């Protein structure tokens, strides 16, 4: 049997595509390994339609239930490889050898985590944050630390000036990794820059109470933002010869098709905004293009 499509990933992008493809009455499968970045979100307050906010796990569960109404079944298995086929693509996943006319990659990105104990739990609890666009509003007037190793850290610290005047950039990378232009911008914005690695973390009731940055007293912060970048999960696409930019994100056209005909991509592995709403929009475009 030749499938109309295979969707790889069941985060906001993959599940949106599943809802659309199901309603288009297409024959498709969804594969997922259960590591959606959205599952880390304690509460999102910027996702439209949820004035009181929505947790990442709740949103994913709602989307999965909606997709299942239209015949979608998410298979918990990794896609091992994809090969070109006369009928589209041959996909090896979960011990199966499948053929599909189109493949949609919704595999997202992996965060480069800061060197803090229990960092994943801290992210889920909202103490360590990875998306100032998502939750900067909830950091208004708080004392913030931004952990960076490049100009990305400077950009995020400057972005957060919208919400707080108490910002410290902890730059643990090479001095040259922070450009002169960004150093000037940080100074003009009144953002303190500490160029040292984190030596030790002080825990307070299983929370990160302070950061020790070499000699001297520990520095106390209300919230910590990690600005260490991400690694797009594009290995499958790269093996097929898909083009990607300097940041490792895939190039797509207006229909979310990569440089490989029939191979589509949506979500964080395409654009750097890393927003649920944009991932959903891109997936809707891709699923409609696959259908048409």
mmCIF file of C-alpha atoms in Angstrom:
data_model
loop_
_atom_site.group_PDB
_atom_site.id
_atom_site.type_symbol
_atom_site.label_atom_id
_atom_site.label_comp_id
_atom_site.label_asym_id
_atom_site.label_seq_id
_atom_site.Cartn_x
_atom_site.Cartn_y
_atom_site.Cartn_z
ATOM 1 C CA UNK A 1 0.000 0.000 0.000
ATOM 2 C CA UNK A 2 1.247 3.457 -0.892
ATOM 3 C CA UNK A 3 0.449 6.124 1.685
ATOM 4 C CA UNK A 4 -0.416 9.666 0.723
ATOM 5 C CA UNK A 5 1.900 11.020 3.418
ATOM 6 C CA UNK A 6 4.017 10.228 6.436
ATOM 7 C CA UNK A 7 4.344 12.855 9.165
ATOM 8 C CA UNK A 8 7.443 12.650 11.351
ATOM 9 C CA UNK A 9 6.949 14.307 14.728
ATOM 10 C CA UNK A 10 3.835 14.841 16.856
ATOM 11 C CA UNK A 11 4.425 18.266 18.317
ATOM 12 C CA UNK A 12 2.235 21.264 17.410
ATOM 13 C CA UNK A 13 3.329 21.159 13.749
ATOM 14 C CA UNK A 14 2.949 17.415 13.264
ATOM 15 C CA UNK A 15 -0.419 17.232 15.017
ATOM 16 C CA UNK A 16 -1.756 20.205 13.057
ATOM 17 C CA UNK A 17 -0.771 18.436 9.846
ATOM 18 C CA UNK A 18 -2.484 15.280 11.124
ATOM 19 C CA UNK A 19 -5.731 17.165 11.776
ATOM 20 C CA UNK A 20 -5.684 18.653 8.278
ATOM 21 C CA UNK A 21 -4.716 15.434 6.498
ATOM 22 C CA UNK A 22 -7.387 13.521 8.405
ATOM 23 C CA UNK A 23 -10.033 16.025 7.401
ATOM 24 C CA UNK A 24 -8.771 15.824 3.819
ATOM 25 C CA UNK A 25 -9.486 12.067 4.074
ATOM 26 C CA UNK A 26 -5.905 11.205 3.235
ATOM 27 C CA UNK A 27 -4.215 7.902 4.015
ATOM 28 C CA UNK A 28 -1.261 8.783 6.245
ATOM 29 C CA UNK A 29 0.753 7.831 9.320
ATOM 30 C CA UNK A 30 2.370 9.852 12.104
ATOM 31 C CA UNK A 31 5.560 8.723 13.837
ATOM 32 C CA UNK A 32 6.836 10.273 17.052
ATOM 33 C CA UNK A 33 9.393 9.538 19.771
ATOM 34 C CA UNK A 34 7.666 11.630 22.448
ATOM 35 C CA UNK A 35 10.183 14.449 22.866
ATOM 36 C CA UNK A 36 8.246 17.488 21.680
ATOM 37 C CA UNK A 37 9.772 20.714 22.947
ATOM 38 C CA UNK A 38 6.238 21.941 23.623
ATOM 39 C CA UNK A 39 5.896 19.373 26.410
ATOM 40 C CA UNK A 40 8.372 21.432 28.470
ATOM 41 C CA UNK A 41 6.091 24.474 28.594
ATOM 42 C CA UNK A 42 4.575 24.919 32.090
ATOM 43 C CA UNK A 43 1.999 27.465 30.870
ATOM 44 C CA UNK A 44 1.844 29.393 27.607
ATOM 45 C CA UNK A 45 0.099 32.752 27.835
ATOM 46 C CA UNK A 46 0.734 33.919 24.265
ATOM 47 C CA UNK A 47 -1.042 31.124 22.401
ATOM 48 C CA UNK A 48 -4.256 32.525 20.882
ATOM 49 C CA UNK A 49 -7.535 31.208 22.241
ATOM 50 C CA UNK A 50 -6.399 30.494 25.807
ATOM 51 C CA UNK A 51 -6.821 33.718 27.830
ATOM 52 C CA UNK A 52 -5.876 31.923 31.060
ATOM 53 C CA UNK A 53 -2.937 30.144 29.437
ATOM 54 C CA UNK A 54 -2.431 26.509 28.512
ATOM 55 C CA UNK A 55 0.220 23.998 29.510
ATOM 56 C CA UNK A 56 2.285 22.357 26.815
ATOM 57 C CA UNK A 57 1.209 18.832 27.739
ATOM 58 C CA UNK A 58 -2.450 19.855 27.815
ATOM 59 C CA UNK A 59 -2.208 21.517 24.405
ATOM 60 C CA UNK A 60 -0.540 18.459 22.887
ATOM 61 C CA UNK A 61 -3.181 16.167 24.411
ATOM 62 C CA UNK A 62 -5.991 18.320 23.021
ATOM 63 C CA UNK A 63 -4.439 18.373 19.561
ATOM 64 C CA UNK A 64 -3.824 14.615 19.603
ATOM 65 C CA UNK A 65 -7.443 13.960 20.619
ATOM 66 C CA UNK A 66 -8.634 16.209 17.805
ATOM 67 C CA UNK A 67 -6.444 14.414 15.251
ATOM 68 C CA UNK A 68 -7.707 11.040 16.473
ATOM 69 C CA UNK A 69 -11.274 12.093 15.682
ATOM 70 C CA UNK A 70 -10.267 12.031 12.027
ATOM 71 C CA UNK A 71 -8.589 8.652 12.088
ATOM 72 C CA UNK A 72 -5.050 9.606 13.072
ATOM 73 C CA UNK A 73 -3.038 7.145 15.130
ATOM 74 C CA UNK A 74 0.348 8.325 16.395
ATOM 75 C CA UNK A 75 2.885 5.517 16.346
ATOM 76 C CA UNK A 76 5.591 5.793 18.997
ATOM 77 C CA UNK A 77 8.648 4.875 16.964
ATOM 78 C CA UNK A 78 11.681 6.591 15.502
ATOM 79 C CA UNK A 79 12.057 6.982 11.764
ATOM 80 C CA UNK A 80 15.400 5.404 11.036
ATOM 81 C CA UNK A 81 15.872 6.471 7.424
ATOM 82 C CA UNK A 82 14.204 7.782 4.288
ATOM 83 C CA UNK A 83 15.109 6.829 0.726
ATOM 84 C CA UNK A 84 13.869 8.108 -2.640
ATOM 85 C CA UNK A 85 11.403 5.723 -4.274
ATOM 86 C CA UNK A 86 9.660 5.606 -7.652
ATOM 87 C CA UNK A 87 6.396 6.321 -5.829
ATOM 88 C CA UNK A 88 7.840 9.023 -3.572
ATOM 89 C CA UNK A 89 9.759 7.916 -0.494
ATOM 90 C CA UNK A 90 10.558 4.683 1.289
ATOM 91 C CA UNK A 91 10.503 5.170 5.054
ATOM 92 C CA UNK A 92 12.007 2.798 7.618
ATOM 93 C CA UNK A 93 10.312 3.199 10.994
ATOM 94 C CA UNK A 94 9.525 0.926 13.908
ATOM 95 C CA UNK A 95 10.513 -2.178 11.989
ATOM 96 C CA UNK A 96 8.250 -1.262 9.073
ATOM 97 C CA UNK A 97 9.177 -0.518 5.473
ATOM 98 C CA UNK A 98 6.644 1.995 4.174
ATOM 99 C CA UNK A 99 6.129 3.938 0.959
ATOM 100 C CA UNK A 100 4.563 7.400 0.860
ATOM 101 C CA UNK A 101 4.086 9.948 -1.889
ATOM 102 C CA UNK A 102 5.053 12.775 0.478
ATOM 103 C CA UNK A 103 6.852 13.174 3.795
ATOM 104 C CA UNK A 104 6.375 16.038 6.234
ATOM 105 C CA UNK A 105 9.192 16.638 8.700
ATOM 106 C CA UNK A 106 8.031 18.164 11.991
ATOM 107 C CA UNK A 107 10.970 17.014 14.087
ATOM 108 C CA UNK A 108 11.725 20.357 15.721
ATOM 109 C CA UNK A 109 14.957 21.323 17.431
ATOM 110 C CA UNK A 110 17.015 20.235 20.435
ATOM 111 C CA UNK A 111 18.036 22.932 22.917
ATOM 112 C CA UNK A 112 21.637 23.413 23.962
ATOM 113 C CA UNK A 113 21.051 23.270 27.699
ATOM 114 C CA UNK A 114 22.888 25.417 30.261
ATOM 115 C CA UNK A 115 25.203 23.703 32.779
ATOM 116 C CA UNK A 116 22.724 23.722 35.641
ATOM 117 C CA UNK A 117 21.606 20.805 37.841
ATOM 118 C CA UNK A 118 18.147 19.466 37.037
ATOM 119 C CA UNK A 119 17.813 21.875 34.137
ATOM 120 C CA UNK A 120 14.986 20.028 32.375
ATOM 121 C CA UNK A 121 12.867 19.989 35.534
ATOM 122 C CA UNK A 122 13.713 23.669 36.059
ATOM 123 C CA UNK A 123 12.467 24.459 32.538
ATOM 124 C CA UNK A 124 9.232 22.565 33.152
ATOM 125 C CA UNK A 125 8.777 24.506 36.404
ATOM 126 C CA UNK A 126 9.360 27.817 34.642
ATOM 127 C CA UNK A 127 12.469 28.785 36.625
ATOM 128 C CA UNK A 128 14.833 28.339 33.681
ATOM 129 C CA UNK A 129 13.332 29.660 30.475
ATOM 130 C CA UNK A 130 14.226 29.199 26.821
ATOM 131 C CA UNK A 131 11.841 31.525 24.975
ATOM 132 C CA UNK A 132 11.634 35.235 25.843
ATOM 133 C CA UNK A 133 9.108 35.774 23.042
ATOM 134 C CA UNK A 134 6.831 33.241 24.750
ATOM 135 C CA UNK A 135 7.043 34.341 28.362
ATOM 136 C CA UNK A 136 8.935 37.621 28.633
ATOM 137 C CA UNK A 137 5.723 39.314 29.750
ATOM 138 C CA UNK A 138 5.659 37.116 32.853
ATOM 139 C CA UNK A 139 9.168 38.372 33.722
ATOM 140 C CA UNK A 140 8.185 42.023 34.086
ATOM 141 C CA UNK A 141 10.346 43.859 36.660
ATOM 142 C CA UNK A 142 12.126 40.688 37.755
ATOM 143 C CA UNK A 143 15.861 40.199 38.167
ATOM 144 C CA UNK A 144 16.974 38.212 35.135
ATOM 145 C CA UNK A 145 20.103 36.346 34.123
ATOM 146 C CA UNK A 146 20.695 35.441 30.487
ATOM 147 C CA UNK A 147 23.191 32.634 29.899
ATOM 148 C CA UNK A 148 24.867 32.942 26.519
ATOM 149 C CA UNK A 149 28.010 32.112 24.603
ATOM 150 C CA UNK A 150 27.587 34.224 21.471
ATOM 151 C CA UNK A 151 25.758 37.228 20.035
ATOM 152 C CA UNK A 152 22.525 35.292 20.538
ATOM 153 C CA UNK A 153 22.853 35.898 24.274
ATOM 154 C CA UNK A 154 23.257 39.626 23.665
ATOM 155 C CA UNK A 155 20.205 39.739 21.400
ATOM 156 C CA UNK A 156 18.031 37.959 23.962
ATOM 157 C CA UNK A 157 19.251 40.186 26.800
ATOM 158 C CA UNK A 158 18.432 43.275 24.725
ATOM 159 C CA UNK A 159 15.034 41.827 23.817
ATOM 160 C CA UNK A 160 14.222 41.351 27.511
ATOM 161 C CA UNK A 161 14.814 45.065 28.198
ATOM 162 C CA UNK A 162 11.194 45.462 27.126
ATOM 163 C CA UNK A 163 10.233 43.787 30.393
ATOM 164 C CA UNK A 164 12.923 44.504 32.974
ATOM 165 C CA UNK A 165 15.778 46.878 33.756
ATOM 166 C CA UNK A 166 17.508 44.271 35.941
ATOM 167 C CA UNK A 167 19.303 42.095 33.416
ATOM 168 C CA UNK A 168 22.710 40.426 33.565
ATOM 169 C CA UNK A 169 24.257 38.632 30.602
ATOM 170 C CA UNK A 170 26.513 35.768 31.673
ATOM 171 C CA UNK A 171 28.746 35.259 28.651
ATOM 172 C CA UNK A 172 30.572 31.945 28.921
ATOM 173 C CA UNK A 173 31.942 31.851 25.382
ATOM 174 C CA UNK A 174 35.065 33.268 23.808
ATOM 175 C CA UNK A 175 35.442 37.036 24.082
ATOM 176 C CA UNK A 176 35.423 37.326 20.286
ATOM 177 C CA UNK A 177 32.028 35.582 20.144
ATOM 178 C CA UNK A 178 30.432 38.775 21.488
ATOM 179 C CA UNK A 179 30.704 41.437 18.789
ATOM 180 C CA UNK A 180 31.821 44.995 19.445
ATOM 181 C CA UNK A 181 28.477 46.283 18.175
ATOM 182 C CA UNK A 182 26.569 44.137 20.654
ATOM 183 C CA UNK A 183 28.921 45.100 23.478
ATOM 184 C CA UNK A 184 28.123 48.756 22.788
ATOM 185 C CA UNK A 185 24.394 48.030 22.611
ATOM 186 C CA UNK A 186 24.500 46.176 25.925
ATOM 187 C CA UNK A 187 26.395 49.009 27.599
ATOM 188 C CA UNK A 188 23.967 51.611 26.247
ATOM 189 C CA UNK A 189 21.036 49.529 27.518
ATOM 190 C CA UNK A 190 22.553 49.272 30.998
ATOM 191 C CA UNK A 191 22.877 45.495 30.843
ATOM 192 C CA UNK A 192 25.610 44.089 33.060
ATOM 193 C CA UNK A 193 27.925 41.638 31.265
ATOM 194 C CA UNK A 194 29.851 38.999 33.211
ATOM 195 C CA UNK A 195 32.354 37.065 31.127
ATOM 196 C CA UNK A 196 32.893 33.877 33.044
ATOM 197 C CA UNK A 197 31.543 30.378 33.243
ATOM 198 C CA UNK A 198 29.156 29.373 36.008
ATOM 199 C CA UNK A 199 31.294 27.817 38.736
ATOM 200 C CA UNK A 200 28.567 26.586 41.054
ATOM 201 C CA UNK A 201 24.823 26.697 41.567
ATOM 202 C CA UNK A 202 23.245 27.361 44.962
ATOM 203 C CA UNK A 203 20.045 25.394 45.451
ATOM 204 C CA UNK A 204 17.221 26.714 47.622
ATOM 205 C CA UNK A 205 14.486 24.136 48.301
ATOM 206 C CA UNK A 206 15.297 22.395 45.020
ATOM 207 C CA UNK A 207 15.181 25.707 43.188
ATOM 208 C CA UNK A 208 18.116 27.565 41.705
ATOM 209 C CA UNK A 209 18.686 30.216 44.340
ATOM 210 C CA UNK A 210 21.894 31.797 43.056
ATOM 211 C CA UNK A 211 24.743 31.427 40.590
ATOM 212 C CA UNK A 212 28.366 31.494 41.679
ATOM 213 C CA UNK A 213 30.466 33.163 39.019
ATOM 214 C CA UNK A 214 33.982 32.763 40.349
ATOM 215 C CA UNK A 215 35.286 34.617 43.440
ATOM 216 C CA UNK A 216 32.878 36.774 45.380
ATOM 217 C CA UNK A 217 29.335 36.534 46.610
ATOM 218 C CA UNK A 218 26.771 34.438 44.702
ATOM 219 C CA UNK A 219 24.515 36.399 42.355
ATOM 220 C CA UNK A 220 20.792 36.009 43.015
ATOM 221 C CA UNK A 221 18.235 36.067 40.207
ATOM 222 C CA UNK A 222 14.481 35.608 39.967
ATOM 223 C CA UNK A 223 14.629 33.882 36.591
ATOM 224 C CA UNK A 224 17.272 32.491 34.282
ATOM 225 C CA UNK A 225 17.040 32.543 30.499
ATOM 226 C CA UNK A 226 19.141 30.176 28.443
ATOM 227 C CA UNK A 227 20.326 31.657 25.146
ATOM 228 C CA UNK A 228 22.674 28.904 24.026
ATOM 229 C CA UNK A 229 20.885 28.157 20.783
ATOM 230 C CA UNK A 230 19.363 25.016 19.345
ATOM 231 C CA UNK A 231 20.256 22.171 17.012
ATOM 232 C CA UNK A 232 17.625 21.610 14.299
ATOM 233 C CA UNK A 233 16.769 17.936 13.851
ATOM 234 C CA UNK A 234 17.356 17.792 10.115
ATOM 235 C CA UNK A 235 19.459 14.636 9.711
ATOM 236 C CA UNK A 236 16.816 12.805 7.686
ATOM 237 C CA UNK A 237 16.410 15.725 5.303
ATOM 238 C CA UNK A 238 20.145 16.232 4.898
ATOM 239 C CA UNK A 239 20.594 12.590 3.896
ATOM 240 C CA UNK A 240 18.108 13.206 1.099
ATOM 241 C CA UNK A 241 20.077 16.245 -0.049
ATOM 242 C CA UNK A 242 17.773 18.997 1.259
ATOM 243 C CA UNK A 243 19.288 22.472 1.440
ATOM 244 C CA UNK A 244 19.705 24.213 4.783
ATOM 245 C CA UNK A 245 20.992 27.579 6.023
ATOM 246 C CA UNK A 246 24.015 28.442 8.170
ATOM 247 C CA UNK A 247 21.973 27.780 11.307
ATOM 248 C CA UNK A 248 21.053 24.297 10.124
ATOM 249 C CA UNK A 249 17.400 25.111 9.378
ATOM 250 C CA UNK A 250 15.795 23.823 6.210
ATOM 251 C CA UNK A 251 15.001 26.023 3.242
ATOM 252 C CA UNK A 252 11.370 25.718 2.151
ATOM 253 C CA UNK A 253 9.213 27.378 -0.503
ATOM 254 C CA UNK A 254 5.844 29.088 -0.040
ATOM 255 C CA UNK A 255 4.199 25.658 0.287
ATOM 256 C CA UNK A 256 6.693 24.441 2.927
ATOM 257 C CA UNK A 257 8.350 22.115 0.412
ATOM 258 C CA UNK A 258 12.091 21.656 0.816
ATOM 259 C CA UNK A 259 14.541 21.570 -2.080
ATOM 260 C CA UNK A 260 13.675 17.854 -2.389
ATOM 261 C CA UNK A 261 10.349 17.466 -4.254
ATOM 262 C CA UNK A 262 7.712 15.817 -2.071
ATOM 263 C CA UNK A 263 9.621 16.462 1.159
ATOM 264 C CA UNK A 264 7.975 19.112 3.325
ATOM 265 C CA UNK A 265 8.989 20.683 6.631
ATOM 266 C CA UNK A 266 7.174 22.765 9.252
ATOM 267 C CA UNK A 267 7.915 24.166 12.674
ATOM 268 C CA UNK A 268 11.106 25.016 14.519
ATOM 269 C CA UNK A 269 13.403 23.199 12.080
ATOM 270 C CA UNK A 270 12.398 25.742 9.414
ATOM 271 C CA UNK A 271 12.388 29.177 11.053
ATOM 272 C CA UNK A 272 14.099 30.593 14.104
ATOM 273 C CA UNK A 273 11.045 32.122 15.773
ATOM 274 C CA UNK A 274 10.286 28.839 17.595
ATOM 275 C CA UNK A 275 6.610 29.603 18.173
ATOM 276 C CA UNK A 276 3.718 27.158 18.419
ATOM 277 C CA UNK A 277 1.441 29.406 16.369
ATOM 278 C CA UNK A 278 3.874 29.683 13.454
ATOM 279 C CA UNK A 279 4.521 25.929 13.536
ATOM 280 C CA UNK A 280 0.789 25.303 13.297
ATOM 281 C CA UNK A 281 0.404 27.716 10.393
ATOM 282 C CA UNK A 282 3.296 26.179 8.478
ATOM 283 C CA UNK A 283 1.907 22.686 9.037
ATOM 284 C CA UNK A 284 -1.506 23.735 7.732
ATOM 285 C CA UNK A 285 0.144 25.093 4.580
ATOM 286 C CA UNK A 286 2.205 21.928 4.107
ATOM 287 C CA UNK A 287 -0.724 19.557 4.659
ATOM 288 C CA UNK A 288 -2.876 21.484 2.197
ATOM 289 C CA UNK A 289 -0.090 21.423 -0.399
ATOM 290 C CA UNK A 290 0.279 17.659 0.077
ATOM 291 C CA UNK A 291 -3.480 17.228 -0.383
ATOM 292 C CA UNK A 292 -3.725 19.360 -3.507
#
